[in-house]
Coordinates of C-alpha atoms in Angstrom, one line a residue:
X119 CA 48.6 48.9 187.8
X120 CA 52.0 47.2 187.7
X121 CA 51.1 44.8 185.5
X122 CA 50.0 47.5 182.9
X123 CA 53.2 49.1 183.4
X124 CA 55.0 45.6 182.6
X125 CA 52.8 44.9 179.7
X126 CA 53.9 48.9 178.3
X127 CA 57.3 48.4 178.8
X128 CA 57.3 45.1 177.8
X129 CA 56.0 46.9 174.2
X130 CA 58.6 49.4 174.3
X131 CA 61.0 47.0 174.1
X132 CA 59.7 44.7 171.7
X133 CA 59.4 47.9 169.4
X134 CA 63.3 48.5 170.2
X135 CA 64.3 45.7 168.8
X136 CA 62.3 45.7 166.0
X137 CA 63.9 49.5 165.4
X138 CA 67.3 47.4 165.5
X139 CA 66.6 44.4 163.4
X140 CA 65.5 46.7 160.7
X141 CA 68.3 49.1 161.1
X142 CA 70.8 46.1 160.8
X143 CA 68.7 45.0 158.1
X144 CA 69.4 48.0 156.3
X145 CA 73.2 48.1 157.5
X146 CA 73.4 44.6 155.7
X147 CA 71.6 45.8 152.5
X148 CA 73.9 48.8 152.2
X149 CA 76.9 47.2 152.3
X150 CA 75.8 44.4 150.1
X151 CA 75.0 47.1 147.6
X152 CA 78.2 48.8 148.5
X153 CA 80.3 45.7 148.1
X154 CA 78.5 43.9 145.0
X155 CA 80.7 45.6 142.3
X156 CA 83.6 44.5 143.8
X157 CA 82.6 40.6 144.3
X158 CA 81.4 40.5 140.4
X159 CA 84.7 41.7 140.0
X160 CA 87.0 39.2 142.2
X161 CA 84.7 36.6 140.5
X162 CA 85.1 37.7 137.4
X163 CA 88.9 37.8 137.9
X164 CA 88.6 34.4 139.5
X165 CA 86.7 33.0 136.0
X166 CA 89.1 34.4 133.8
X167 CA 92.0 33.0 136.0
X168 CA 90.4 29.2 136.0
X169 CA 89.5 29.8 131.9
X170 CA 93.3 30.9 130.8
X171 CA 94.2 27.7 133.0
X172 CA 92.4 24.9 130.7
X173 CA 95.3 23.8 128.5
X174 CA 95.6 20.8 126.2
X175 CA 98.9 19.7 124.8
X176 CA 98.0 17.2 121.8
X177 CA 101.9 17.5 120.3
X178 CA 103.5 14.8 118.4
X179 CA 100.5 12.3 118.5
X180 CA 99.6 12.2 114.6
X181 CA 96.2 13.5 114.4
X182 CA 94.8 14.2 111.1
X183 CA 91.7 15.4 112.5
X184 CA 91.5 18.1 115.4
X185 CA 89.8 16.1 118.4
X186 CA 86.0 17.0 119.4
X187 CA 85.9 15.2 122.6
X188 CA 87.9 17.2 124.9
X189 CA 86.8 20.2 127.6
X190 CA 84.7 22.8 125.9
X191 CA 86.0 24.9 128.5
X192 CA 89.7 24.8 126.5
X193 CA 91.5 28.0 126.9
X194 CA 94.8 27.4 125.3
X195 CA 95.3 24.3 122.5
X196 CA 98.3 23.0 121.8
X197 CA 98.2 20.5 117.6
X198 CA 101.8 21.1 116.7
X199 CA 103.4 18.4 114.6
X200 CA 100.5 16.6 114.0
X201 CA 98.8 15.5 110.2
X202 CA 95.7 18.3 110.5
X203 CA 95.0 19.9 107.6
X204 CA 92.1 22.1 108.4
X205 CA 89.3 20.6 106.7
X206 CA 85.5 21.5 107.0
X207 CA 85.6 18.8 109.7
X208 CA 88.0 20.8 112.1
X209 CA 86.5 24.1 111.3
X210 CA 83.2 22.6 112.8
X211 CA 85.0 21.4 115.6
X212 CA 86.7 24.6 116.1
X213 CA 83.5 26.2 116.2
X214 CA 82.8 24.8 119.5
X215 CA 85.8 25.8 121.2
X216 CA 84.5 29.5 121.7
X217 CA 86.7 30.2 125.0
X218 CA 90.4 29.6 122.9
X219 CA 92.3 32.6 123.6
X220 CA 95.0 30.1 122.1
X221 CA 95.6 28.0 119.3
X222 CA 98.9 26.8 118.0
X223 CA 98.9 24.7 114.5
X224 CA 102.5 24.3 114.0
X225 CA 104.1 22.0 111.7
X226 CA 101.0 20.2 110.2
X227 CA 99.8 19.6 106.7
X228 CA 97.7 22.7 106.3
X229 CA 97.4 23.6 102.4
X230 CA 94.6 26.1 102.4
X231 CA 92.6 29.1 104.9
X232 CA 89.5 28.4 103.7
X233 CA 86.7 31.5 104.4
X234 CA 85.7 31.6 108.5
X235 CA 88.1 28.9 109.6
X236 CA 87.6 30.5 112.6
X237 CA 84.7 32.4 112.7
X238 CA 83.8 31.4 115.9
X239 CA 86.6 31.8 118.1
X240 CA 86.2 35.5 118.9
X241 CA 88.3 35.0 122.3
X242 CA 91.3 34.0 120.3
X243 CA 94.5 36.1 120.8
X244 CA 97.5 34.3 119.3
X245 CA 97.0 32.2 116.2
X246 CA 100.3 30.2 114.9
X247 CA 99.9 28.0 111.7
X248 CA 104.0 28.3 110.9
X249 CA 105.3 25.4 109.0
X250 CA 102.8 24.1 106.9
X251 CA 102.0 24.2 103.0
X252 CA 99.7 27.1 103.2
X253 CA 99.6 28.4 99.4
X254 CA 96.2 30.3 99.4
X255 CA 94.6 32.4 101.8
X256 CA 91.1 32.8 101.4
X257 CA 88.9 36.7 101.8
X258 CA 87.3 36.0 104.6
X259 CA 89.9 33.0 106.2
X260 CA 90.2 35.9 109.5
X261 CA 86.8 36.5 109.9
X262 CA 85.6 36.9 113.7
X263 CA 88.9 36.9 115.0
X264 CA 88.3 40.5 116.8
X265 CA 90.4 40.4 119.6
X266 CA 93.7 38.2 117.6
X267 CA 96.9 40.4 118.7
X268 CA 99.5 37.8 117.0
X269 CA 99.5 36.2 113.7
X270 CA 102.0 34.1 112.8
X271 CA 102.5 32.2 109.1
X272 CA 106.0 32.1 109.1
X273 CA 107.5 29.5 106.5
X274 CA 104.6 28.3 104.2
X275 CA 104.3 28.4 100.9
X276 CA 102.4 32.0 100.2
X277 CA 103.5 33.8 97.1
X278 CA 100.6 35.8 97.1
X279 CA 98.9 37.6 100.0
X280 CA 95.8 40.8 99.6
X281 CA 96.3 43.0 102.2
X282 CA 92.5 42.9 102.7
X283 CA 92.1 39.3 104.2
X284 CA 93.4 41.7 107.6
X285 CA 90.7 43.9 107.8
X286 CA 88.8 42.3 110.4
X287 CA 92.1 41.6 112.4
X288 CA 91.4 45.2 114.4
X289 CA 94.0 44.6 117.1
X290 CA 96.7 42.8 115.6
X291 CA 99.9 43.7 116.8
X292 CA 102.1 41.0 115.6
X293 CA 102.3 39.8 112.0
X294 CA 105.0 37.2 111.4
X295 CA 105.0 36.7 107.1
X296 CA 108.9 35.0 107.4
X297 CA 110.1 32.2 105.1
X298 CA 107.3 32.6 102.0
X299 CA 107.6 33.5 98.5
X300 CA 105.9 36.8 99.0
X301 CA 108.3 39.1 96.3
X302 CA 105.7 42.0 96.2
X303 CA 102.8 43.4 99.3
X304 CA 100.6 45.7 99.2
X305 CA 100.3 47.9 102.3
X306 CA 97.8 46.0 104.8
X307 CA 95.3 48.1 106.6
X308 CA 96.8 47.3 110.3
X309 CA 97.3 50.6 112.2
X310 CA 97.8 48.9 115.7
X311 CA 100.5 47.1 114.1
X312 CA 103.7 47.4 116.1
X313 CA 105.8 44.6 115.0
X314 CA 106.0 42.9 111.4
X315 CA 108.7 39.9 110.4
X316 CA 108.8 40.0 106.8
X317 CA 112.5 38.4 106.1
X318 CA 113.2 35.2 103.8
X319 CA 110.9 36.1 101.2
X320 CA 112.4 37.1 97.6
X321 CA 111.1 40.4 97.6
X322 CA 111.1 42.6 94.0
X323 CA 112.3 45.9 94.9
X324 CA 110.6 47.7 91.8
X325 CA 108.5 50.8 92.2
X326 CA 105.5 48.5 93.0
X327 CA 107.1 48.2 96.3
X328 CA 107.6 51.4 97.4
X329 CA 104.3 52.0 99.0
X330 CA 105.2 49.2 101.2
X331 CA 108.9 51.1 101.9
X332 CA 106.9 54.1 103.0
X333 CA 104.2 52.6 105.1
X334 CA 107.5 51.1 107.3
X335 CA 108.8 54.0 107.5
X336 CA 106.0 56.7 108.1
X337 CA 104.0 54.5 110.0
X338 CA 104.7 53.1 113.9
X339 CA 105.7 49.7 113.3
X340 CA 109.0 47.8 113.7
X341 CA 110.5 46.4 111.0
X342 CA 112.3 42.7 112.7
X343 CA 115.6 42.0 111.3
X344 CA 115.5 44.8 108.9
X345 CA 119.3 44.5 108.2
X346 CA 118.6 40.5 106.4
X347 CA 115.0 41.5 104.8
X348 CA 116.8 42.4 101.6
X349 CA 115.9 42.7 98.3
X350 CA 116.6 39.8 95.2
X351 CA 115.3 41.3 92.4
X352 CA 116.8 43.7 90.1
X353 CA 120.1 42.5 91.4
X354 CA 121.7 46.0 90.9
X355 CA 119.5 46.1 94.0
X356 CA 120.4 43.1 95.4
X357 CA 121.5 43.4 99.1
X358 CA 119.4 46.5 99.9
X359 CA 117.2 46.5 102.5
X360 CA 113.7 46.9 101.2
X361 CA 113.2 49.9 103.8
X362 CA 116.0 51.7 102.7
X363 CA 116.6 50.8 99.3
X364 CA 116.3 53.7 96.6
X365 CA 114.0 54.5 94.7
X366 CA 114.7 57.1 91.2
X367 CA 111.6 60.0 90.7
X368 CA 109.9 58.0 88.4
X369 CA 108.7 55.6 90.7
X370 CA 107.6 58.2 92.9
X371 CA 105.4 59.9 90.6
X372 CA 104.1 56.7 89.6
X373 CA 103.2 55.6 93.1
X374 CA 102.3 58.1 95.5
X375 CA 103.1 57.5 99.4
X376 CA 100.6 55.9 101.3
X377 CA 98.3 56.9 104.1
X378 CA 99.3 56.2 107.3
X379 CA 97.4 56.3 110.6
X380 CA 97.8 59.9 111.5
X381 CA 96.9 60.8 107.7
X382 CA 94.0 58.7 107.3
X383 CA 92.5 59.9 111.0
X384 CA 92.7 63.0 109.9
X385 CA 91.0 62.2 106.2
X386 CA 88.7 60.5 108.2
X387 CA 88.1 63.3 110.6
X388 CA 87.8 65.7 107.6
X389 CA 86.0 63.7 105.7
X390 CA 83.4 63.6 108.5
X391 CA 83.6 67.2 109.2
X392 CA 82.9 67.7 105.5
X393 CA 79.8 65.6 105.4
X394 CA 78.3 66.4 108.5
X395 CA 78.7 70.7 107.1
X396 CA 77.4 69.6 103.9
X397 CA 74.5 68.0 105.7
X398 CA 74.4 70.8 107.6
X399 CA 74.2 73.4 104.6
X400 CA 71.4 70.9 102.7
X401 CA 69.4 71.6 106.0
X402 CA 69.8 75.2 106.4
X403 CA 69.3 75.8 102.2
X404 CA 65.9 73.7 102.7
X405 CA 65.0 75.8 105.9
X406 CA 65.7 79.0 103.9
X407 CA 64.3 77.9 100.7
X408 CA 61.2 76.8 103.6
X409 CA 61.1 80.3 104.9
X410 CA 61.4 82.0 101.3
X411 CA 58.7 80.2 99.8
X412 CA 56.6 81.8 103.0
X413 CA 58.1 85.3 102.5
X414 CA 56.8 84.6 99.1
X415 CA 53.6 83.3 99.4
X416 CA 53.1 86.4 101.8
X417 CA 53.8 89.2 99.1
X418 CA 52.0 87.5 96.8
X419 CA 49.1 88.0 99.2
X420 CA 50.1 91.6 100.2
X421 CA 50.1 92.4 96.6
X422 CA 46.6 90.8 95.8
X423 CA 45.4 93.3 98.1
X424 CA 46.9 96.3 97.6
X425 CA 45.6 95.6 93.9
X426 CA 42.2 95.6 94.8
X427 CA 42.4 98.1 97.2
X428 CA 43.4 100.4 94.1
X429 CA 41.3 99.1 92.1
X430 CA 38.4 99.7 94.5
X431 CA 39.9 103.2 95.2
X432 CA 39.7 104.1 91.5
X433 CA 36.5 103.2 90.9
X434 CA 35.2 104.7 93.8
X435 CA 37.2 107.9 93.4
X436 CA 34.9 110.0 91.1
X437 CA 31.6 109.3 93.3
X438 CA 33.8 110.5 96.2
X439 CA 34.8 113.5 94.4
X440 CA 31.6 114.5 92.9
X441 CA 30.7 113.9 97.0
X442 CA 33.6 116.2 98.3
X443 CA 32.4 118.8 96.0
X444 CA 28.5 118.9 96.8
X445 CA 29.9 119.8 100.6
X446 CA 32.9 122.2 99.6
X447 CA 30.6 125.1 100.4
X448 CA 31.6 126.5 104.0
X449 CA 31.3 129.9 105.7
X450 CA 33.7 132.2 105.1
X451 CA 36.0 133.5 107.9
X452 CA 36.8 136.9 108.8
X453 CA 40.0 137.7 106.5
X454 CA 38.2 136.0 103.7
X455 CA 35.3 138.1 104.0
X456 CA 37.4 141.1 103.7
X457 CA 39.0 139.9 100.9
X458 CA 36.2 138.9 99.5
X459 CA 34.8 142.7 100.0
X460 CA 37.6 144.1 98.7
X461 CA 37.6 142.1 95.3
X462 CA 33.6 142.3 95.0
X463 CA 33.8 146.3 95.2
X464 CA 36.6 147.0 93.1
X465 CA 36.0 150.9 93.9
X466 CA 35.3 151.0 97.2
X467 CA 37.8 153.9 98.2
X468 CA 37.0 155.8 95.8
X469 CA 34.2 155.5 97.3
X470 CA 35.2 156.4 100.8
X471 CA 36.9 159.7 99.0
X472 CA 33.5 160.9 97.7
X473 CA 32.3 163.3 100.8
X474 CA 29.3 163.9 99.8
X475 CA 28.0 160.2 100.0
X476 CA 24.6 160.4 102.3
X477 CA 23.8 157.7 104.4
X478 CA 21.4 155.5 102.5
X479 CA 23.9 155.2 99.1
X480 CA 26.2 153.8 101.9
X481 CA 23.6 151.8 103.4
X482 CA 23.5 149.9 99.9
X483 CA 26.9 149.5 99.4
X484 CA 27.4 147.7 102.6
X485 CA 23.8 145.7 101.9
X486 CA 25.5 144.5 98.2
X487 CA 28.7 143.7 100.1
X488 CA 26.8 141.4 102.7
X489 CA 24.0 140.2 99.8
X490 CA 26.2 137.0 99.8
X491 CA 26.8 136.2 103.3
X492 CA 24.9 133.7 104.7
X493 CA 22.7 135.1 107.6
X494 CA 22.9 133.6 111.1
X495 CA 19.3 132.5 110.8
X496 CA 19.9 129.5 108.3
X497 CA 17.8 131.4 105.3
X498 CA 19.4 132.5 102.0
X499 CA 19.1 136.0 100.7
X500 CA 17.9 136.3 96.9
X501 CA 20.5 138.7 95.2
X502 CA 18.1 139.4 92.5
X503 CA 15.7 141.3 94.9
X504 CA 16.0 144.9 94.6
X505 CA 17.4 146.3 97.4
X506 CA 16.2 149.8 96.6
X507 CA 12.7 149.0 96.6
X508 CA 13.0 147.1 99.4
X509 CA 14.7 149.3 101.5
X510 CA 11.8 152.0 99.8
X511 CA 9.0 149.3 101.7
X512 CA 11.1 149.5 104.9

């Protein structure tokens, strides 16, 4: 007996602490699950730390060629005042450096942006190519660079620049343009722009500038030394700050002010609005044109039938008639038989004034009345029998 006890408690317990080691079990797995956002998120912190700390620094050593045998891991790299000139080679090698949130060109023999120079580098935030020979900047030279805030190519040798080539540069907030030969620019499509250095270039203050004077002046962006980016040409306008300079009414008839961000999100928004009614109209004109055609199709129907019903009706009419009037005959009610009486004797009371009537000429009259009547007993009285010599048999 005690051992039975022993053995029951000794299963007690081992289900007790199996109760607790699944209980802890699921203590651990709820605060791992509790817990795991936060861990991704140190490490994640703790990845992007370690990447922005991979830095090269290949100043001053004369490279011609961007080297292709360093960390792919490089976060920040450093070619100033070197002999690169940006060939197909070091676009290739570029291309593998997809973690550069920095790249810094500065001073080398750079002559040409030729289309996806760096396509690849989708990380890259700060992009300085100042000092070179650039002359020509091909469409699609920015290409993948989503997430570039500054853009600097400050003293080349750029004398013409479309403001498309920034269209894929979505975040930009910096554009340094200083030290070209840029006399006349378009107004770029950068709406995150907040700063823009556009001094040392001998701008032409004509009207074909004055879209540019009101984008910096409508829009949000700064304007960097703004007092020394002056105009050269006309010189009766030499001096004048291409953001204040004026302009006569000509010029602003022939060039109308341009959209800035506010304006175009709210063409935009419009725009949209307008469509999606539109599309909205086309949908509810083909649901009522839908439910018309059934409306019609429906009277069409009705009147098919109501067609033939007449036309049944009309044919059918004169059989009915001809019908109606073979039963018209009926028995006739009290007030009509009096009236009937009255008309069929014509001289009844003179009759009634005649005192010495006997009984039987009275017994006719009534008779000849009532020879029309039809008798309770379903047969029909002849009125061409005599009723004198019939009354003569009775």
């Amino acid at each position: 007996m005690v051992l039975e006890e022993t053995v029951d408690s000794l299963g007690h317990e081992s289900q007790r602490q199996k109760k607790k080691v699944k209980a802890c079990d699921m203590k651990a797995t709820c605060i791992t699950i509790l817990f795991w956002p936060l861990f991704m998120l140190l490490l994640s912190e703790e990845r992007q730390s370690s990447k922005t700390e991979v830095k090269y620094n290949f100043t001053e050593k004369n490279y011609s060629l961007i080297p292709a045998d360093i960390n792919k891991n490089v976060t920040i790299l450093d070619l100033s005042y070197n002999q690169i000139t940006l060939n197909i080679i070091d676009t290739g090698v570029l291309q593998t450096y997809i973690l550069l949130t920095e790249l810094y060109l500065t001073e080398n023999n750079v002559t040409m942006l030729y289309n996806n120079s760096f396509g690849n580098l989708s990380n890259l935030e700060i992009l300085n190519i100042c000092r070179n020979s650039i002359h020509i900047i091909q469409q699609g030279a920015f290409m993948g660079l989503n997430k570039l805030k500054q853009l600097h190519l400050c003293q080349n040798k750029i004398s013409q620049l479309s403001p498309d080539i920034f269209v894929p540069l979505k975040n930009l907030i910096l554009l340094n343009l200083q030290g070209n030969f840029i006399s006349y620019f378009d107004v770029p499509q950068l709406f995150h722009l907040e700063l823009i250095i556009l001094y040392g270039n001998p701008w032409n203050c004509s009207c074909s500038l004055l879209n540019l004077q009101n984008w910096l002046n409508t829009s949000n962006v700064t304007l960097e030394n703004e007092n020394v980016t002056t105009c050269i040409h006309p010189g009766i306008l030499n001096h004048y700050s291409i953001k204040t300079v004026p302009y006569n009414a000509e010029c602003y008839s022939k060039f109308p002010p341009p959209i800035n961000e506010d304006l175009y999100n709210h063409f935009h928004f419009i725009s949209n609005s307008t469509f999606n009614s539109s599309l909205n109209n086309l949908k509810n004109s083909e649901r009522k044109l839908l439910g018309k055609s059934w409306a019609l199709l429906v009277g069409v129907v009705v009147t098919v039938l109501m067609t033939s019903l007449l036309i049944f009706v009309a044919i059918k009419c004169p059989i009915w008639y001809n019908f109606l009037l073979s039963y018209n005959h009926h028995r006739l009610e009290e007030h009509e038989a009096e009236t009937y009486e009255d008309g069929f004797t014509g001289n009844s009371s003179s009759l009634s004034q005649v005192p010495d009537t006997n009984s039987e000429d009275t017994t006719v009259i009534f008779e000849q009345l009532h020879s029309f009547v039809v008798d309770d007993d379903g047969f029909i009285e002849d009125k061409y029998i005599d009723t004198h010599e019939l009354h003569e048999e009775n």
